[in-house]
PDB file of C-alpha atoms in Angstrom:
ATOM      1  CA  MET A   1     -53.227  96.734 233.865  1.00  0.00           C
ATOM      2  CA  SER A   2     -54.750 100.177 234.203  1.00  0.00           C
ATOM      3  CA  PRO A   3     -56.905 101.139 237.198  1.00  0.00           C
ATOM      4  CA  SER A   4     -59.727 101.944 234.798  1.00  0.00           C
ATOM      5  CA  THR A   5     -59.777  98.370 233.527  1.00  0.00           C
ATOM      6  CA  THR A   6     -60.042  97.064 237.094  1.00  0.00           C
ATOM      7  CA  LYS A   7     -62.763  99.606 237.855  1.00  0.00           C
ATOM      8  CA  SER A   8     -64.715  98.529 234.772  1.00  0.00           C
ATOM      9  CA  ALA A   9     -64.583  94.924 235.909  1.00  0.00           C
ATOM     10  CA  LEU A  10     -65.809  95.960 239.397  1.00  0.00           C
ATOM     11  CA  LEU A  11     -68.678  97.966 237.928  1.00  0.00           C
ATOM     12  CA  ARG A  12     -69.568  95.080 235.602  1.00  0.00           C
ATOM     13  CA  GLY A  13     -69.846  92.822 238.660  1.00  0.00           C
ATOM     14  CA  VAL A  14     -72.078  95.305 240.419  1.00  0.00           C
ATOM     15  CA  ARG A  15     -74.360  95.548 237.366  1.00  0.00           C
ATOM     16  CA  ALA A  16     -74.490  91.752 236.999  1.00  0.00           C
ATOM     17  CA  SER A  17     -75.663  91.276 240.615  1.00  0.00           C
ATOM     18  CA  LEU A  18     -78.355  93.967 240.602  1.00  0.00           C
ATOM     19  CA  PRO A  19     -81.231  91.637 239.583  1.00  0.00           C
ATOM     20  CA  PHE A  20     -80.642  89.580 242.725  1.00  0.00           C
ATOM     21  CA  ILE A  21     -81.550  92.586 244.919  1.00  0.00           C
ATOM     22  CA  ILE A  22     -85.239  91.770 244.173  1.00  0.00           C
ATOM     23  CA  VAL A  23     -84.895  88.476 246.133  1.00  0.00           C
ATOM     24  CA  ILE A  24     -82.109  89.246 248.536  1.00  0.00           C
ATOM     25  CA  ILE A  25     -84.052  91.963 250.354  1.00  0.00           C
ATOM     26  CA  PRO A  26     -87.145  89.899 251.170  1.00  0.00           C
ATOM     27  CA  PHE A  27     -85.084  86.753 251.684  1.00  0.00           C
ATOM     28  CA  ALA A  28     -82.956  88.544 254.305  1.00  0.00           C
ATOM     29  CA  MET A  29     -85.980  90.115 255.964  1.00  0.00           C
ATOM     30  CA  LEU A  30     -87.657  86.757 256.073  1.00  0.00           C
ATOM     31  CA  PHE A  31     -84.705  85.186 257.972  1.00  0.00           C
ATOM     32  CA  GLY A  32     -84.673  88.133 260.423  1.00  0.00           C
ATOM     33  CA  VAL A  33     -88.366  87.685 261.107  1.00  0.00           C
ATOM     34  CA  ALA A  34     -88.178  83.901 261.344  1.00  0.00           C
ATOM     35  CA  ALA A  35     -85.137  83.988 263.668  1.00  0.00           C
ATOM     36  CA  THR A  36     -86.702  86.477 266.075  1.00  0.00           C
ATOM     37  CA  GLU A  37     -89.998  84.637 266.141  1.00  0.00           C
ATOM     38  CA  ALA A  38     -88.030  81.541 266.972  1.00  0.00           C
ATOM     39  CA  GLY A  39     -86.856  83.302 270.082  1.00  0.00           C
ATOM     40  CA  LEU A  40     -83.410  84.494 269.070  1.00  0.00           C
ATOM     41  CA  PRO A  41     -82.461  87.982 270.289  1.00  0.00           C
ATOM     42  CA  ILE A  42     -81.334  90.467 267.612  1.00  0.00           C
ATOM     43  CA  ALA A  43     -77.670  90.163 268.619  1.00  0.00           C
ATOM     44  CA  GLN A  44     -77.736  86.409 267.938  1.00  0.00           C
ATOM     45  CA  VAL A  45     -79.672  86.860 264.719  1.00  0.00           C
ATOM     46  CA  MET A  46     -77.087  89.298 263.438  1.00  0.00           C
ATOM     47  CA  GLY A  47     -74.193  87.131 264.627  1.00  0.00           C
ATOM     48  CA  PHE A  48     -75.771  84.216 262.834  1.00  0.00           C
ATOM     49  CA  THR A  49     -76.049  86.196 259.566  1.00  0.00           C
ATOM     50  CA  VAL A  50     -72.689  87.954 259.702  1.00  0.00           C
ATOM     51  CA  LEU A  51     -70.723  84.821 260.620  1.00  0.00           C
ATOM     52  CA  VAL A  52     -72.530  82.250 258.506  1.00  0.00           C
ATOM     53  CA  ILE A  53     -73.663  84.430 255.586  1.00  0.00           C
ATOM     54  CA  ALA A  54     -75.427  81.517 253.876  1.00  0.00           C
ATOM     55  CA  GLY A  55     -79.166  81.817 253.681  1.00  0.00           C
ATOM     56  CA  ALA A  56     -80.083  78.232 252.949  1.00  0.00           C
ATOM     57  CA  SER A  57     -77.879  76.903 255.709  1.00  0.00           C
ATOM     58  CA  GLN A  58     -79.174  79.475 258.146  1.00  0.00           C
ATOM     59  CA  PHE A  59     -82.823  78.589 257.422  1.00  0.00           C
ATOM     60  CA  THR A  60     -81.985  74.872 257.711  1.00  0.00           C
ATOM     61  CA  ALA A  61     -80.261  75.287 261.068  1.00  0.00           C
ATOM     62  CA  LEU A  62     -83.071  77.549 262.350  1.00  0.00           C
ATOM     63  CA  GLN A  63     -85.752  75.032 261.404  1.00  0.00           C
ATOM     64  CA  PHE A  64     -83.964  72.265 263.250  1.00  0.00           C
ATOM     65  CA  MET A  65     -83.508  74.572 266.252  1.00  0.00           C
ATOM     66  CA  ILE A  66     -87.259  75.271 266.273  1.00  0.00           C
ATOM     67  CA  ASP A  67     -87.829  71.447 266.169  1.00  0.00           C
ATOM     68  CA  ASN A  68     -85.505  71.022 269.133  1.00  0.00           C
ATOM     69  CA  ALA A  69     -83.298  68.702 267.138  1.00  0.00           C
ATOM     70  CA  PRO A  70     -79.977  67.512 268.705  1.00  0.00           C
ATOM     71  CA  VAL A  71     -77.035  69.848 268.184  1.00  0.00           C
ATOM     72  CA  LEU A  72     -75.189  67.307 266.117  1.00  0.00           C
ATOM     73  CA  VAL A  73     -78.152  67.009 263.773  1.00  0.00           C
ATOM     74  CA  ILE A  74     -78.420  70.810 263.460  1.00  0.00           C
ATOM     75  CA  LEU A  75     -74.710  71.113 262.648  1.00  0.00           C
ATOM     76  CA  ALA A  76     -74.647  68.166 260.243  1.00  0.00           C
ATOM     77  CA  SER A  77     -77.683  69.376 258.351  1.00  0.00           C
ATOM     78  CA  ALA A  78     -76.374  72.943 258.085  1.00  0.00           C
ATOM     79  CA  LEU A  79     -73.011  71.705 256.874  1.00  0.00           C
ATOM     80  CA  ALA A  80     -74.579  69.311 254.357  1.00  0.00           C
ATOM     81  CA  VAL A  81     -76.567  72.168 252.825  1.00  0.00           C
ATOM     82  CA  ASN A  82     -73.371  74.214 252.612  1.00  0.00           C
ATOM     83  CA  LEU A  83     -71.230  71.463 251.169  1.00  0.00           C
ATOM     84  CA  ARG A  84     -71.727  73.146 247.835  1.00  0.00           C
ATOM     85  CA  MET A  85     -69.405  75.895 249.042  1.00  0.00           C
ATOM     86  CA  ALA A  86     -66.521  73.420 249.064  1.00  0.00           C
ATOM     87  CA  MET A  87     -67.366  72.572 245.475  1.00  0.00           C
ATOM     88  CA  TYR A  88     -67.580  76.263 244.641  1.00  0.00           C
ATOM     89  CA  SER A  89     -64.172  76.855 246.180  1.00  0.00           C
ATOM     90  CA  ALA A  90     -62.554  74.072 244.185  1.00  0.00           C
ATOM     91  CA  ALA A  91     -64.153  75.283 240.959  1.00  0.00           C
ATOM     92  CA  ILE A  92     -63.196  78.961 241.397  1.00  0.00           C
ATOM     93  CA  THR A  93     -59.651  78.489 242.750  1.00  0.00           C
ATOM     94  CA  PRO A  94     -58.107  78.193 239.230  1.00  0.00           C
ATOM     95  CA  TYR A  95     -59.399  81.690 238.507  1.00  0.00           C
ATOM     96  CA  LEU A  96     -58.774  83.415 241.868  1.00  0.00           C
ATOM     97  CA  GLY A  97     -56.345  81.168 243.762  1.00  0.00           C
ATOM     98  CA  ASP A  98     -53.178  83.176 242.999  1.00  0.00           C
ATOM     99  CA  GLN A  99     -53.727  85.745 245.725  1.00  0.00           C
ATOM    100  CA  PRO A 100     -52.269  86.713 249.130  1.00  0.00           C
ATOM    101  CA  LEU A 101     -53.794  84.744 252.024  1.00  0.00           C
ATOM    102  CA  TRP A 102     -55.732  87.726 253.445  1.00  0.00           C
ATOM    103  CA  LYS A 103     -57.357  88.323 250.052  1.00  0.00           C
ATOM    104  CA  ARG A 104     -58.247  84.637 249.628  1.00  0.00           C
ATOM    105  CA  ALA A 105     -59.835  84.675 253.054  1.00  0.00           C
ATOM    106  CA  LEU A 106     -61.872  87.717 252.131  1.00  0.00           C
ATOM    107  CA  LEU A 107     -62.976  86.159 248.792  1.00  0.00           C
ATOM    108  CA  SER A 108     -63.984  82.960 250.649  1.00  0.00           C
ATOM    109  CA  TYR A 109     -66.079  85.002 253.048  1.00  0.00           C
ATOM    110  CA  ILE A 110     -68.111  86.634 250.201  1.00  0.00           C
ATOM    111  CA  LEU A 111     -68.295  83.328 248.239  1.00  0.00           C
ATOM    112  CA  VAL A 112     -72.045  82.749 248.104  1.00  0.00           C
ATOM    113  CA  ASP A 113     -74.370  81.282 245.500  1.00  0.00           C
ATOM    114  CA  GLN A 114     -74.900  84.553 243.673  1.00  0.00           C
ATOM    115  CA  THR A 115     -71.236  85.664 243.507  1.00  0.00           C
ATOM    116  CA  TYR A 116     -70.103  82.238 242.488  1.00  0.00           C
ATOM    117  CA  ASN A 117     -72.621  81.785 239.697  1.00  0.00           C
ATOM    118  CA  LEU A 118     -72.125  85.248 238.256  1.00  0.00           C
ATOM    119  CA  ALA A 119     -68.310  84.941 238.491  1.00  0.00           C
ATOM    120  CA  ILE A 120     -68.050  81.541 236.838  1.00  0.00           C
ATOM    121  CA  ILE A 121     -70.257  82.634 233.897  1.00  0.00           C
ATOM    122  CA  ASP A 122     -68.165  85.845 233.456  1.00  0.00           C
ATOM    123  CA  TYR A 123     -64.860  83.998 233.667  1.00  0.00           C
ATOM    124  CA  GLU A 124     -65.884  81.477 231.058  1.00  0.00           C
ATOM    125  CA  GLN A 125     -67.139  84.248 228.746  1.00  0.00           C
ATOM    126  CA  ARG A 126     -63.983  86.327 229.218  1.00  0.00           C
ATOM    127  CA  PRO A 127     -61.082  83.834 229.535  1.00  0.00           C
ATOM    128  CA  ASP A 128     -58.393  86.487 228.843  1.00  0.00           C
ATOM    129  CA  GLN A 129     -58.987  88.452 232.092  1.00  0.00           C
ATOM    130  CA  THR A 130     -56.197  88.914 234.552  1.00  0.00           C
ATOM    131  CA  VAL A 131     -56.453  87.737 238.113  1.00  0.00           C
ATOM    132  CA  ALA A 132     -56.919  91.340 239.218  1.00  0.00           C
ATOM    133  CA  GLN A 133     -59.826  91.801 236.805  1.00  0.00           C
ATOM    134  CA  ARG A 134     -61.467  88.570 237.976  1.00  0.00           C
ATOM    135  CA  THR A 135     -61.066  89.651 241.575  1.00  0.00           C
ATOM    136  CA  ALA A 136     -62.507  93.069 240.880  1.00  0.00           C
ATOM    137  CA  PHE A 137     -65.551  91.469 239.202  1.00  0.00           C
ATOM    138  CA  PHE A 138     -66.023  89.085 242.136  1.00  0.00           C
ATOM    139  CA  PHE A 139     -65.951  91.945 244.644  1.00  0.00           C
ATOM    140  CA  GLY A 140     -68.329  93.915 242.448  1.00  0.00           C
ATOM    141  CA  CYS A 141     -70.801  91.034 242.562  1.00  0.00           C
ATOM    142  CA  ALA A 142     -70.668  91.044 246.330  1.00  0.00           C
ATOM    143  CA  LEU A 143     -71.015  94.757 246.785  1.00  0.00           C
ATOM    144  CA  PRO A 144     -74.841  94.950 246.454  1.00  0.00           C
ATOM    145  CA  ILE A 145     -75.507  91.475 247.825  1.00  0.00           C
ATOM    146  CA  VAL A 146     -73.565  91.140 251.134  1.00  0.00           C
ATOM    147  CA  PRO A 147     -74.436  94.537 252.729  1.00  0.00           C
ATOM    148  CA  LEU A 148     -78.099  94.134 251.729  1.00  0.00           C
ATOM    149  CA  TRP A 149     -78.233  90.578 253.133  1.00  0.00           C
ATOM    150  CA  ILE A 150     -76.826  91.746 256.484  1.00  0.00           C
ATOM    151  CA  GLY A 151     -78.727  95.063 256.599  1.00  0.00           C
ATOM    152  CA  PHE A 152     -82.166  93.703 255.788  1.00  0.00           C
ATOM    153  CA  THR A 153     -81.723  90.734 258.118  1.00  0.00           C
ATOM    154  CA  TRP A 154     -81.450  93.454 260.787  1.00  0.00           C
ATOM    155  CA  VAL A 155     -84.606  95.157 259.417  1.00  0.00           C
ATOM    156  CA  GLY A 156     -86.536  91.827 259.573  1.00  0.00           C
ATOM    157  CA  ALA A 157     -85.242  91.091 263.066  1.00  0.00           C
ATOM    158  CA  ALA A 158     -86.067  94.589 264.297  1.00  0.00           C
ATOM    159  CA  LEU A 159     -89.567  94.627 262.811  1.00  0.00           C
ATOM    160  CA  GLY A 160     -90.323  91.012 263.628  1.00  0.00           C
ATOM    161  CA  GLY A 161     -94.039  90.270 263.777  1.00  0.00           C
ATOM    162  CA  GLN A 162     -94.877  93.833 262.653  1.00  0.00           C
ATOM    163  CA  ILE A 163     -94.573  92.713 258.993  1.00  0.00           C
ATOM    164  CA  PRO A 164     -98.034  91.695 257.892  1.00  0.00           C
ATOM    165  CA  PRO A 165     -98.293  88.050 256.683  1.00  0.00           C
ATOM    166  CA  GLU A 166    -100.008  89.178 253.472  1.00  0.00           C
ATOM    167  CA  TYR A 167     -96.652  90.644 252.385  1.00  0.00           C
ATOM    168  CA  GLY A 168     -95.701  87.106 251.650  1.00  0.00           C
ATOM    169  CA  LEU A 169     -91.948  87.416 252.143  1.00  0.00           C
ATOM    170  CA  ASP A 170     -91.590  83.668 251.841  1.00  0.00           C
ATOM    171  CA  PHE A 171     -91.911  83.975 248.076  1.00  0.00           C
ATOM    172  CA  ALA A 172     -88.224  85.055 247.996  1.00  0.00           C
ATOM    173  CA  LEU A 173     -86.822  81.664 249.010  1.00  0.00           C
ATOM    174  CA  PRO A 174     -88.000  79.584 246.063  1.00  0.00           C
ATOM    175  CA  ILE A 175     -87.459  82.405 243.569  1.00  0.00           C
ATOM    176  CA  ALA A 176     -83.906  82.939 244.800  1.00  0.00           C
ATOM    177  CA  PHE A 177     -83.008  79.315 244.339  1.00  0.00           C
ATOM    178  CA  LEU A 178     -84.702  79.042 240.936  1.00  0.00           C
ATOM    179  CA  ALA A 179     -82.799  82.089 239.789  1.00  0.00           C
ATOM    180  CA  MET A 180     -79.510  80.599 240.952  1.00  0.00           C
ATOM    181  CA  VAL A 181     -79.999  76.922 240.117  1.00  0.00           C
ATOM    182  CA  ALA A 182     -81.602  77.174 236.640  1.00  0.00           C
ATOM    183  CA  PRO A 183     -78.573  78.879 234.899  1.00  0.00           C
ATOM    184  CA  ALA A 184     -76.257  76.399 236.641  1.00  0.00           C
ATOM    185  CA  LEU A 185     -77.849  73.319 235.071  1.00  0.00           C
ATOM    186  CA  ARG A 186     -75.451  73.311 232.167  1.00  0.00           C
ATOM    187  CA  THR A 187     -74.489  69.610 231.964  1.00  0.00           C
ATOM    188  CA  LEU A 188     -76.161  66.229 232.266  1.00  0.00           C
ATOM    189  CA  ALA A 189     -74.406  65.719 235.603  1.00  0.00           C
ATOM    190  CA  HIS A 190     -75.989  68.957 236.997  1.00  0.00           C
ATOM    191  CA  ILE A 191     -79.442  67.950 235.777  1.00  0.00           C
ATOM    192  CA  ALA A 192     -79.058  64.380 237.184  1.00  0.00           C
ATOM    193  CA  ALA A 193     -78.056  65.753 240.585  1.00  0.00           C
ATOM    194  CA  ALA A 194     -80.916  68.271 240.628  1.00  0.00           C
ATOM    195  CA  VAL A 195     -83.596  65.752 239.630  1.00  0.00           C
ATOM    196  CA  THR A 196     -82.260  63.242 242.142  1.00  0.00           C
ATOM    197  CA  SER A 197     -82.349  65.747 244.947  1.00  0.00           C
ATOM    198  CA  VAL A 198     -85.902  66.778 244.195  1.00  0.00           C
ATOM    199  CA  VAL A 199     -87.267  63.293 243.845  1.00  0.00           C
ATOM    200  CA  LEU A 200     -85.547  61.941 246.984  1.00  0.00           C
ATOM    201  CA  ALA A 201     -86.416  65.035 249.056  1.00  0.00           C
ATOM    202  CA  LEU A 202     -90.092  64.380 248.280  1.00  0.00           C
ATOM    203  CA  MET A 203     -89.840  60.586 248.791  1.00  0.00           C
ATOM    204  CA  LEU A 204     -87.923  60.922 252.113  1.00  0.00           C
ATOM    205  CA  GLY A 205     -90.059  63.666 253.521  1.00  0.00           C
ATOM    206  CA  PHE A 206     -91.504  61.249 256.100  1.00  0.00           C
ATOM    207  CA  ILE A 207     -88.166  60.870 257.906  1.00  0.00           C
ATOM    208  CA  PRO A 208     -88.119  62.816 261.216  1.00  0.00           C
ATOM    209  CA  LEU A 209     -86.072  65.994 261.794  1.00  0.00           C
ATOM    210  CA  ASN A 210     -85.895  66.546 257.996  1.00  0.00           C
ATOM    211  CA  LEU A 211     -83.073  64.102 257.756  1.00  0.00           C
ATOM    212  CA  GLY A 212     -84.502  63.032 254.408  1.00  0.00           C
ATOM    213  CA  LEU A 213     -83.284  66.361 253.016  1.00  0.00           C
ATOM    214  CA  LEU A 214     -79.750  65.586 254.206  1.00  0.00           C
ATOM    215  CA  MET A 215     -79.858  62.172 252.698  1.00  0.00           C
ATOM    216  CA  ALA A 216     -81.223  63.504 249.400  1.00  0.00           C
ATOM    217  CA  ALA A 217     -78.477  66.081 249.203  1.00  0.00           C
ATOM    218  CA  VAL A 218     -75.717  63.541 249.775  1.00  0.00           C
ATOM    219  CA  ILE A 219     -77.103  60.969 247.299  1.00  0.00           C
ATOM    220  CA  ALA A 220     -77.719  63.703 244.685  1.00  0.00           C
ATOM    221  CA  MET A 221     -74.072  64.774 244.883  1.00  0.00           C
ATOM    222  CA  MET A 222     -72.952  61.163 244.481  1.00  0.00           C
ATOM    223  CA  VAL A 223     -75.212  60.731 241.507  1.00  0.00           C
ATOM    224  CA  GLY A 224     -73.917  63.880 239.839  1.00  0.00           C
ATOM    225  CA  ALA A 225     -70.321  62.884 240.440  1.00  0.00           C
ATOM    226  CA  GLU A 226     -70.946  59.428 239.007  1.00  0.00           C
ATOM    227  CA  VAL A 227     -72.650  60.830 235.867  1.00  0.00           C
ATOM    228  CA  GLU A 228     -69.754  63.286 235.373  1.00  0.00           C
ATOM    229  CA  ARG A 229     -67.213  60.464 235.812  1.00  0.00           C
ATOM    230  CA  ARG A 230     -68.913  58.306 233.183  1.00  0.00           C
ATOM    231  CA  MET A 231     -69.026  61.188 230.773  1.00  0.00           C
ATOM    232  CA  ALA A 232     -65.366  61.975 231.172  1.00  0.00           C
TER     233      ALA A 232
END
């Protein structure tokens, strides 16, 4: 395969991820602001973002920390929110699994909602790509997203309360998830899991420490798996 073919796949990935910049920047800033206002020093905020690199999980853990929840509850909730990464890994391995260990480790680090969703759609639309092309596309998707997530988390942490509330950075969170979830609802199992999670999250909102969210996520995954099994 020629270098130009790999480069074109990389650039295609970059272009595909550009629309997410609109939500990544305010989303990252919002986490930086929220974490510093919760009392975390900038070094801890950045360590949190660089090591975890999972916005939903970070916000979940942060909220439980603010609520003074037990450490086990914080860890369990953050892991539950991030369980989808295990499913992402299993789904994407057939496309990217034939790689050296160091490269697989790097790919797993940049496996986030946006890179996964963009990559899966591209791989299904272009089934004849080589592993190198798929890998280049995946890295291309991550190029605008990962540095911006880390960089603007620092901006938010550094500015902290200086960002006026009327800027409404919190709009980025629901928009980001809508942009990622909506295209992924491609089967009845996906829709069943999504509807179940929403309904149960609302019904179980009275449970302390937001444990209802954890229960809703687990039950929704079970419902989705059962629907998929029956349709097989």
